[in-house]
Coordinates of C-alpha atoms (C1' of nucleotides) in Angstrom, one line a residue:
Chain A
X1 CA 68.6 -28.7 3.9
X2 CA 67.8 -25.2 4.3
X3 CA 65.9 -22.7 2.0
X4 CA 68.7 -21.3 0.2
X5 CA 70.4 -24.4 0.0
X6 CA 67.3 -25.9 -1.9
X7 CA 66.8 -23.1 -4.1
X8 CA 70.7 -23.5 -5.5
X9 CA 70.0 -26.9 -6.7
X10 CA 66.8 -25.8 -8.4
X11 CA 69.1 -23.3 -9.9
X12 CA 71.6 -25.8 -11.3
X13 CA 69.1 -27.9 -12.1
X14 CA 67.2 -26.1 -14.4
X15 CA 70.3 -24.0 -15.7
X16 CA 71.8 -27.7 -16.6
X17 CA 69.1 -29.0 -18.5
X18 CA 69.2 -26.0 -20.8
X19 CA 73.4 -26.6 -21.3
X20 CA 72.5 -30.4 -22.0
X21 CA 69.9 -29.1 -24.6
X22 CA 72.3 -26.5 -25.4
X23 CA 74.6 -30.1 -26.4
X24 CA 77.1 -29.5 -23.8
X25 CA 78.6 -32.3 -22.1
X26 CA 80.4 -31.2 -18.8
X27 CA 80.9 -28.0 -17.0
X28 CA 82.9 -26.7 -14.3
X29 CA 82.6 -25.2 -11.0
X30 CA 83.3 -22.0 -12.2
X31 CA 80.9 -21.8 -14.9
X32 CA 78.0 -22.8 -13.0
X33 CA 78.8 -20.8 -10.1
X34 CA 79.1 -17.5 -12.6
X35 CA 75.9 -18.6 -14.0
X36 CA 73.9 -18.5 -10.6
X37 CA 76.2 -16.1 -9.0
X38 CA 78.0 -18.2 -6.5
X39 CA 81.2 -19.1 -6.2
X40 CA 82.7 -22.4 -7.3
X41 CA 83.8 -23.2 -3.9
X42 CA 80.2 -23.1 -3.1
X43 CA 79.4 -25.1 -6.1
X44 CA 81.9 -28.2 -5.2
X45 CA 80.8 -28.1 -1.5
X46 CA 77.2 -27.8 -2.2
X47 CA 78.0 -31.3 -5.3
X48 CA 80.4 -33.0 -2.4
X49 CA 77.1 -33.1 0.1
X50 CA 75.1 -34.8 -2.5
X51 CA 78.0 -37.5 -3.4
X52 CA 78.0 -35.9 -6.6
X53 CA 82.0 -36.2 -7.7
X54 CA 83.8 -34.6 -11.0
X55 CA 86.8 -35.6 -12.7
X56 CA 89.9 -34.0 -11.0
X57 CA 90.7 -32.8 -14.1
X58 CA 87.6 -32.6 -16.7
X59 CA 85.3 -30.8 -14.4
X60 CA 81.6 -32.4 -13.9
X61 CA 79.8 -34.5 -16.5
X62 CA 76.3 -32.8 -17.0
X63 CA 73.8 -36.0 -17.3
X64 CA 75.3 -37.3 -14.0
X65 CA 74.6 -34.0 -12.2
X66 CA 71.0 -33.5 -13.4
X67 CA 70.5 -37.5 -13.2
X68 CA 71.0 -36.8 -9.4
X69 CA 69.7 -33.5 -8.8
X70 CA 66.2 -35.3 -10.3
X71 CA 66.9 -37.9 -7.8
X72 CA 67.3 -35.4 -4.8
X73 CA 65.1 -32.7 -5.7
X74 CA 62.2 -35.8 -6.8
X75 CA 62.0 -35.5 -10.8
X76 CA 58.4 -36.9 -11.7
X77 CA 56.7 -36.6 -8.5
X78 CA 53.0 -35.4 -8.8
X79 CA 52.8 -31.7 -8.5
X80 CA 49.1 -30.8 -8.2
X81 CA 48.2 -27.7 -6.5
X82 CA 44.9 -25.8 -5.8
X83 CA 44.6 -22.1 -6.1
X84 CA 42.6 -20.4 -3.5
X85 CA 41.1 -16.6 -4.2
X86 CA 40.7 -16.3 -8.0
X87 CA 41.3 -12.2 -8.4
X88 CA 43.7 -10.6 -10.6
X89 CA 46.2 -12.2 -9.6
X90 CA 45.0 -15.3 -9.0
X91 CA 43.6 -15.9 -12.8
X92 CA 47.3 -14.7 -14.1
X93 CA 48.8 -17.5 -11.9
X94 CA 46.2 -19.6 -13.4
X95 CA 47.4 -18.8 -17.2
X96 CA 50.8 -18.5 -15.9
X97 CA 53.1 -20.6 -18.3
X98 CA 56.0 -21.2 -16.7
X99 CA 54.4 -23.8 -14.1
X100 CA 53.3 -25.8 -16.5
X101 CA 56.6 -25.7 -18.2
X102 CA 58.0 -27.2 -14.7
X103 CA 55.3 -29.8 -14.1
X104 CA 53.4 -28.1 -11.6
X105 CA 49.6 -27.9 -12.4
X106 CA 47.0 -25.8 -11.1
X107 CA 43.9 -28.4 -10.7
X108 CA 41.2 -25.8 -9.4
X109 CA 40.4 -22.8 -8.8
X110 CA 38.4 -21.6 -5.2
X111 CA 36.9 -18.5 -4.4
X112 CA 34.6 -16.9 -2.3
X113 CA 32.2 -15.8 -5.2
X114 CA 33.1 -18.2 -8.7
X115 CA 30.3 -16.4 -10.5
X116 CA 32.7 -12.8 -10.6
X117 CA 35.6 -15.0 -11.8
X118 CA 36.7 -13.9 -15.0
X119 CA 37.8 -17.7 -16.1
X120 CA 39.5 -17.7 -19.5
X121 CA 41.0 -21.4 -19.1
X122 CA 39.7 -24.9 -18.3
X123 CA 40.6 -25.0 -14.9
X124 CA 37.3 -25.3 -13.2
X125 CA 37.1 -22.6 -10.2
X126 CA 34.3 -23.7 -7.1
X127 CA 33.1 -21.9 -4.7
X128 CA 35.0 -21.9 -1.2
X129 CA 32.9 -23.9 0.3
X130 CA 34.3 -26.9 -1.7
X131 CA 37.4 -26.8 -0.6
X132 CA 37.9 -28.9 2.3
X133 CA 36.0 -31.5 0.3
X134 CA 37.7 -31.5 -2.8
X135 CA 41.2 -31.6 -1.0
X136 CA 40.5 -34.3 0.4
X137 CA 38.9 -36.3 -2.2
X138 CA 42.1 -35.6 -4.4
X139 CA 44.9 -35.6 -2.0
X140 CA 46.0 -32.1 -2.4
X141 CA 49.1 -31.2 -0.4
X142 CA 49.7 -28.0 -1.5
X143 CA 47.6 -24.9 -2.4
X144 CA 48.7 -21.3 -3.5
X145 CA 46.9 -18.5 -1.7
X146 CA 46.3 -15.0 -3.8
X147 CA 43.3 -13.6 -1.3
X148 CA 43.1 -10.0 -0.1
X149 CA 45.3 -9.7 2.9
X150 CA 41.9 -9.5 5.3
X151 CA 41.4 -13.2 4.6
X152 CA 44.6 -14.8 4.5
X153 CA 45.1 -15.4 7.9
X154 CA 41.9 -16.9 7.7
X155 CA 42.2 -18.9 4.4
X156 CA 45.7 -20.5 5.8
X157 CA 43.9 -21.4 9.0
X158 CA 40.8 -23.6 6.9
X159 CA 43.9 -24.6 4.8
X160 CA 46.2 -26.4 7.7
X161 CA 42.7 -27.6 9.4
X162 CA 42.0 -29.2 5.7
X163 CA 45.6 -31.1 6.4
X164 CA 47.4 -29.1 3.0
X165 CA 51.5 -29.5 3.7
X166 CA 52.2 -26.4 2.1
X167 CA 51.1 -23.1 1.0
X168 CA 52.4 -20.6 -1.1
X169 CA 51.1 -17.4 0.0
X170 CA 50.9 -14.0 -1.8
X171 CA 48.3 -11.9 0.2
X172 CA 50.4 -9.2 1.8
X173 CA 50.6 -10.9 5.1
X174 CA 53.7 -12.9 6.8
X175 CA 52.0 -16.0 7.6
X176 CA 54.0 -18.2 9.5
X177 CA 55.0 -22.3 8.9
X178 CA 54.1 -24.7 11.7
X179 CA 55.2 -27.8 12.3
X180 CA 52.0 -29.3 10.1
X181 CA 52.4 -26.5 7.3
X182 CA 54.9 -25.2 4.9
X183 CA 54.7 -21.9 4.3
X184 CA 57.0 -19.1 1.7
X185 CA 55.5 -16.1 1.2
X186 CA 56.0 -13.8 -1.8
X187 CA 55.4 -10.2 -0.8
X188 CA 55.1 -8.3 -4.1
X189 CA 54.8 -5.0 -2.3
X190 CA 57.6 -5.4 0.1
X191 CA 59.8 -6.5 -2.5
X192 CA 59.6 -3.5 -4.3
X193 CA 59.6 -0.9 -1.0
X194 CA 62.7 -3.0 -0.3
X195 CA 64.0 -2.1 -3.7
X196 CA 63.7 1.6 -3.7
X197 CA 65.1 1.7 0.1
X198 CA 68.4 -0.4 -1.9
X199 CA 68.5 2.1 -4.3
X200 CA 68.0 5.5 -1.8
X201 CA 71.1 3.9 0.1
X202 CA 72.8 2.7 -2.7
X203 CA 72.8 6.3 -3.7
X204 CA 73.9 8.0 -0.6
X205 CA 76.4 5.4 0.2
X206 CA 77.6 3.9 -2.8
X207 CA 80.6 1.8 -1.1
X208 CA 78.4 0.1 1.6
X209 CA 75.5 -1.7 -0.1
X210 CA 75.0 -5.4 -0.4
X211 CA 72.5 -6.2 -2.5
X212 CA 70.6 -9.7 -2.6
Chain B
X1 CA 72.8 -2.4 5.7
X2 CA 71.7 -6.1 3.8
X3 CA 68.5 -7.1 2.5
X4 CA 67.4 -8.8 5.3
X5 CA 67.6 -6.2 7.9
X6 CA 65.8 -3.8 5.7
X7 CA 62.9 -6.1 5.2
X8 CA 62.8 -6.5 9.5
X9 CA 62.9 -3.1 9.5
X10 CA 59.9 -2.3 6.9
X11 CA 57.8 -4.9 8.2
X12 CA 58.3 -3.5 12.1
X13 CA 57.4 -0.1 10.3
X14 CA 54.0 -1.8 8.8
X15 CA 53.3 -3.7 12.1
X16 CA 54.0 -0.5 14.5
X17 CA 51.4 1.4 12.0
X18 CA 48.8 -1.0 12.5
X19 CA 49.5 -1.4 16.1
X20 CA 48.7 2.7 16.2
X21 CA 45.6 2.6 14.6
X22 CA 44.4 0.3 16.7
X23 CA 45.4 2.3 19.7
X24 CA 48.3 1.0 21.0
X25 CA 51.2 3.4 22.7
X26 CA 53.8 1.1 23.8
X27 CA 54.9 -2.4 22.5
X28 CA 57.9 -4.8 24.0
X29 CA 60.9 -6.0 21.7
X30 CA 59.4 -9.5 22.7
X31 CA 56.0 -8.8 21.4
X32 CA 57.6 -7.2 17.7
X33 CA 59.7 -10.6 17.8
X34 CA 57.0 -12.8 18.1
X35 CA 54.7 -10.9 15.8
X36 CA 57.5 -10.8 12.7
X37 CA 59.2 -14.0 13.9
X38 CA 62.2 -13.1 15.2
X39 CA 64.0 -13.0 18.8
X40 CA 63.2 -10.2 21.1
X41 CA 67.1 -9.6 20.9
X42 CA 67.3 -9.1 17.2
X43 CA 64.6 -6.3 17.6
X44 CA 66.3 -4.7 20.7
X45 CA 69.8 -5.5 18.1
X46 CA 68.1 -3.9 15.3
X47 CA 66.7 -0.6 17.1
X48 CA 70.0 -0.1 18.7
X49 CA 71.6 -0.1 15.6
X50 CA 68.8 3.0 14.6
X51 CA 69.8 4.7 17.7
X52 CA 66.4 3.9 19.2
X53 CA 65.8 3.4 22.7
X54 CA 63.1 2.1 24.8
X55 CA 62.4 2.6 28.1
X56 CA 64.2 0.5 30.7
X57 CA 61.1 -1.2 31.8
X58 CA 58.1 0.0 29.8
X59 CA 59.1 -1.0 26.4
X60 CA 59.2 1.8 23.0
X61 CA 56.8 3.8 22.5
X62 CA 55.0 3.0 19.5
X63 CA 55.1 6.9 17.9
X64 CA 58.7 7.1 18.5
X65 CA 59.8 4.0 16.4
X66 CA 57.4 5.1 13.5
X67 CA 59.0 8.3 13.2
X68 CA 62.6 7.0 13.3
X69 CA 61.8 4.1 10.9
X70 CA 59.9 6.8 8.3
X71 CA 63.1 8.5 8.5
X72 CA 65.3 5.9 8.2
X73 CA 63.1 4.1 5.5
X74 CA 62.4 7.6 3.7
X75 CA 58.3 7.9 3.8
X76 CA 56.7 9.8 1.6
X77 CA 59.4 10.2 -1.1
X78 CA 57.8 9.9 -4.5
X79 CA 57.5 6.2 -5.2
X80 CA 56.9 5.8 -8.9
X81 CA 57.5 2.8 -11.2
X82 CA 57.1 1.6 -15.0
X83 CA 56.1 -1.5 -15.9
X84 CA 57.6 -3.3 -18.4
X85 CA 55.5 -5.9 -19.9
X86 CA 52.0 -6.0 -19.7
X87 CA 50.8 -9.5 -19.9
X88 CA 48.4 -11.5 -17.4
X89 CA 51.0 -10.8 -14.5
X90 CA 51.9 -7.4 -15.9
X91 CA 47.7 -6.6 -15.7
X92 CA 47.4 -8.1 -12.7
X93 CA 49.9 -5.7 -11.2
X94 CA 48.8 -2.3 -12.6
X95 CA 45.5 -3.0 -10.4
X96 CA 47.2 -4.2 -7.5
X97 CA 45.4 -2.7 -3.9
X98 CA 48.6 -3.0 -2.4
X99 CA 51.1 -0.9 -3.9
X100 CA 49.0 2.0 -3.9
X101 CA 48.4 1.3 -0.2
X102 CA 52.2 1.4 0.4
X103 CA 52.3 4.5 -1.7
X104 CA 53.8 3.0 -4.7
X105 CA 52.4 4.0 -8.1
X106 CA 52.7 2.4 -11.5
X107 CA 52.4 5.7 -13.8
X108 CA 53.2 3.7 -17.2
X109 CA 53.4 0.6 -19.1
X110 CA 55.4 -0.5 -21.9
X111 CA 54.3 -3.7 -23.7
X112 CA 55.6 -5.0 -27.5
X113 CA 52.0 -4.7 -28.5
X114 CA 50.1 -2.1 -27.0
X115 CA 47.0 -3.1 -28.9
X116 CA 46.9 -6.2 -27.3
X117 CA 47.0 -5.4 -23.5
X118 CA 43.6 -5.4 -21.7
X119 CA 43.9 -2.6 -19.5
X120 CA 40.7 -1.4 -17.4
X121 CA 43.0 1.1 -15.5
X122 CA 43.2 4.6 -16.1
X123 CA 47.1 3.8 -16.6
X124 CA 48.6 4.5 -19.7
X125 CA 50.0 1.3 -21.6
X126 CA 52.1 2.8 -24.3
X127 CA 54.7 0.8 -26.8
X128 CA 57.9 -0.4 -25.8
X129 CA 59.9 2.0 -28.1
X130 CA 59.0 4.9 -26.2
X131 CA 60.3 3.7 -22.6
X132 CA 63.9 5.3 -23.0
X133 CA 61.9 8.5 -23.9
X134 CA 59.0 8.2 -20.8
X135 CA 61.8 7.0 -18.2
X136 CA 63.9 10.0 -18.7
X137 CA 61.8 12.5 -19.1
X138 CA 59.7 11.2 -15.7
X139 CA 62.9 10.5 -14.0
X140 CA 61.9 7.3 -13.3
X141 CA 64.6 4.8 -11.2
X142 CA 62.4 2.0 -10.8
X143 CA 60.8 -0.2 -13.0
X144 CA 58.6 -3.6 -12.8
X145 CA 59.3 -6.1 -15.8
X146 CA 56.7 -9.2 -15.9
X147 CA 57.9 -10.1 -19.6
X148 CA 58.6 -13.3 -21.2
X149 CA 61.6 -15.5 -19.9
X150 CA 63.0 -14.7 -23.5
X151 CA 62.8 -11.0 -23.4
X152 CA 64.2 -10.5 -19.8
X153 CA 67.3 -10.4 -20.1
X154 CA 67.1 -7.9 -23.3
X155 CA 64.7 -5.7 -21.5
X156 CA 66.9 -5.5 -18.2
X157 CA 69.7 -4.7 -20.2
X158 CA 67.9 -2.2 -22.2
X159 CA 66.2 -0.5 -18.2
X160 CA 70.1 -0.3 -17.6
X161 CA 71.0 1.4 -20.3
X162 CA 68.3 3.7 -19.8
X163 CA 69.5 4.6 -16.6
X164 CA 67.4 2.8 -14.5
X165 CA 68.6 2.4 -10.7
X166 CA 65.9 -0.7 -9.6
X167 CA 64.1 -3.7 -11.7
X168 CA 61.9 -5.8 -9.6
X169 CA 61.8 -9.0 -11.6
X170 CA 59.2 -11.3 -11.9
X171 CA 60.8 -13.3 -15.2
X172 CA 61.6 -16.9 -14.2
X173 CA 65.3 -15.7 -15.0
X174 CA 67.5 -14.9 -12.5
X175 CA 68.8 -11.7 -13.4
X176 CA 71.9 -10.4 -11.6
X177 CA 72.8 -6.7 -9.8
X178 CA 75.3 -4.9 -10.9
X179 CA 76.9 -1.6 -9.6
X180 CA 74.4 0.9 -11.3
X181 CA 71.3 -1.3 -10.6
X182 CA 70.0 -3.3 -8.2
X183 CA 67.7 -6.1 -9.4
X184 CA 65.1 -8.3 -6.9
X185 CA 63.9 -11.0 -8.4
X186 CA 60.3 -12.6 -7.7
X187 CA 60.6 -16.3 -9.0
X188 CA 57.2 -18.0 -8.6
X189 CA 58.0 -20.8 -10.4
X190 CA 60.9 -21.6 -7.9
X191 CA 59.3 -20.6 -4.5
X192 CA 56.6 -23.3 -5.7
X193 CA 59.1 -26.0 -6.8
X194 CA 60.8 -25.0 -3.3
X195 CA 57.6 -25.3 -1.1
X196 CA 57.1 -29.1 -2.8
X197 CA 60.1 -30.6 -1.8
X198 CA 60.6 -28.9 1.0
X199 CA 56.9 -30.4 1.9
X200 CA 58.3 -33.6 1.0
X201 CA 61.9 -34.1 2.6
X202 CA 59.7 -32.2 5.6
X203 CA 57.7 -35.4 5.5
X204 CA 60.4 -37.9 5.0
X205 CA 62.7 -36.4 7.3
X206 CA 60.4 -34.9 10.1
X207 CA 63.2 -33.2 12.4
X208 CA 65.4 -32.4 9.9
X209 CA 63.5 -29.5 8.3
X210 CA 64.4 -25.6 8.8
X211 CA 61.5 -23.4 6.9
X212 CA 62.6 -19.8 5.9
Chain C
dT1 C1' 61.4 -2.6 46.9
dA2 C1' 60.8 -6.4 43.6
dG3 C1' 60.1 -7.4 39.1
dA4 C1' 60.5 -6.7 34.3
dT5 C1' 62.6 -5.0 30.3
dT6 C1' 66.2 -2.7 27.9
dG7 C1' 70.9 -2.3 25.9
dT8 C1' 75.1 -4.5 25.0
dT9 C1' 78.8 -7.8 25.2
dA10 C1' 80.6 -12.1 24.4
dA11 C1' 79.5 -16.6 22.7
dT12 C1' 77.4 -19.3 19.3
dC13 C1' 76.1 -20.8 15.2
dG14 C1' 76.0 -21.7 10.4
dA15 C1' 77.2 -20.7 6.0
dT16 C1' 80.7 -19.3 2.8
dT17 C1' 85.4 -19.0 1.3
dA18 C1' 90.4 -19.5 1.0
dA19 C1' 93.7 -22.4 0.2
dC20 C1' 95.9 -26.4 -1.1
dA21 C1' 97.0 -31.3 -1.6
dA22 C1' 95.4 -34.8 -4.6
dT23 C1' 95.1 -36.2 -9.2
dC24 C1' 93.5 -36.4 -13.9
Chain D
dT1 C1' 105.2 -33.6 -17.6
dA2 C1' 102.9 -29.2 -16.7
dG3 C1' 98.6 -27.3 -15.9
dA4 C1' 94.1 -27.2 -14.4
dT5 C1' 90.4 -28.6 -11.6
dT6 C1' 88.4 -31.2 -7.9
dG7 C1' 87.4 -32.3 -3.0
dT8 C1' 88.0 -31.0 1.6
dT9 C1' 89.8 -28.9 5.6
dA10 C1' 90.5 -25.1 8.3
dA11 C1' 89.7 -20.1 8.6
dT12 C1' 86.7 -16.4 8.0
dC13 C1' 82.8 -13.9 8.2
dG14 C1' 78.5 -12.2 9.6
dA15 C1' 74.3 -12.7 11.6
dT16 C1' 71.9 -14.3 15.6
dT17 C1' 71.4 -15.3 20.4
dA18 C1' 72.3 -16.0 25.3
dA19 C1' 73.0 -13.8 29.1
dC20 C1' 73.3 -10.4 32.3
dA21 C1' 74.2 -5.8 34.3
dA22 C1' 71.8 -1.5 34.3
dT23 C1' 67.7 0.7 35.5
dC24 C1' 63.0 2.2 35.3

DNA sequence: TAGATTGTTAATCGATTAACAATC
DNA sequence: TAGATTGTTAATCGATTAACAATC
């Protein structure tokens, strides 16, 4: 079960439910694989490891697939998360739709100075201090980190000490996963350096770029 | 050239600078591995394939590998973006430290409703209909796009047609490359559903895990 | 010199794909 | 039946690593 792996299923997953509310019934390799730019050997192999099986014929029925992608990828589960370093960032993720709209909630809000936090929602933000406290109090596994890059080392240090499983981590930093800790980073800035570097290549040597 | 090797090579570039400043002349492949998380024989693998050598037994010198990674990477070429899109995320970006740190500048945004956007930046936010007009007369290659999931796929279209080279996408849609632009996308919503179950088959399945 | 580190080759590893028999 | 699609095996591909000779 690696990363990428993972990150396909999520992909089917949520690009089924929309064809099942779309009223489709079943779908084939090819489709899906089109759809989340794979191909449909990939698709099969990646449906064969999870026992999921079509028709030889009538490609794959779409409520069995998302019945057991729910089942693998744990449908209902709890998905609580605290959000530490309230900035600008921070209070957009706090506003930010689309969690919601996959069942993850943000339940509070930590930063170094609550007073300066410009708090437009009912998510209560608490001073840092709380944290270890109110993690454990409510079980917390994961927490997303938004801090300036001077404290993130720092922050995900408290954070594994406090026992969180995972973090999601968007200070400008590579922190690294343990054994105890979970870690993805999302490096806004070197997404985007890495973008016009693709693009300066692409131009000079339009035969030999491989982009994603 | 893939999208993994450019990311080691921009985050040896960051590292090397910081090393500098701090002093440092020389650093050993084993020391960059461990610092970035790699092998020491991927970054003796990836200098080799820069042409950069090292000395037999005291390791690269720091000012060397800077210089041939600016040059390589392309430094101070004029990094300038739109932003498409000018929401909480969209906000949150436009007064991001980071980007100007790296040298990247956001010189416009484009939002359906101008009126709307709270912007304390000196950044102008303009409306949508005059992005065609802004992006060529700017040259701009690169744009940002932090819109809606519904608009994204409209508005990417609409960057392509403009002649846009680069879209860094932070829509939870999954927007695909093609030939005459090269799209990243930043899927928040994903890397977090990601982190929890890997968190959770981590903790059902303790050896089984690979993170990153 | 002895010891350490580079540079590079060959081996390994894992993921993806081609291809095709099975079969609806 | 003929045609299309699955399921799976073996081949391919590319990236990473082990290992070691070269050498400072």
């Amino acid at each position: 079960m690696n990363k990428e792996l993972v990150l396909r299923l999520l992909k089917y997953k949520r690009l089924l439910q929309q064809l099942k509310s779309l009223g489709f019934i079943k779908v084939f390799s090819n489709n899906l694989g089109d759809a989340i730019g794979v191909s449909p050997a990939l698709v099969r192999k990646d449906f064969s490891v999870l026992s999921l099986s079509g028709n030889k014929r009538g490609g794959y029925h779409i409520d069995t697939l998302v019945e057991r992608l729910n089942e693998v990828l744990g449908k209902n589960e709890k998905q609580d998360v605290v959000l530490v370093g309230c900035g600008k960032i921070g209070t957009a993720l706090m506003q930010y739709r689309e969690f919601e709209r996959q069942g993850i909630r943000i339940v509070a809000g930590f930063d170094r100075d609550p007073q300066n936090v410009e708090n437009p929602t009912k998510t209560p933000v608490f001073t840092d201090r709380q944290l270890e406290e109110y993690v454990a109090k409510h079980d917390i596994r994961i927490a997303v980190v938004a801090v300036p890059e001077e404290s993130a080392a720092d922050v995900a240090e408290r954070l594994q000490q406090a026992g969180l499983k995972g973090i999601l981590n968007f200070a400008p930093v590579e922190l690294k996963s343990s054994d105890q800790c979970i870690i993805n980073n999302v490096n806004i800035g070197l997404e985007l350096e890495n973008l016009f570097f693709m693009v300066k290549y692409a131009q000079e040597q339009p035969a030999a770029v491989a982009p994603e």
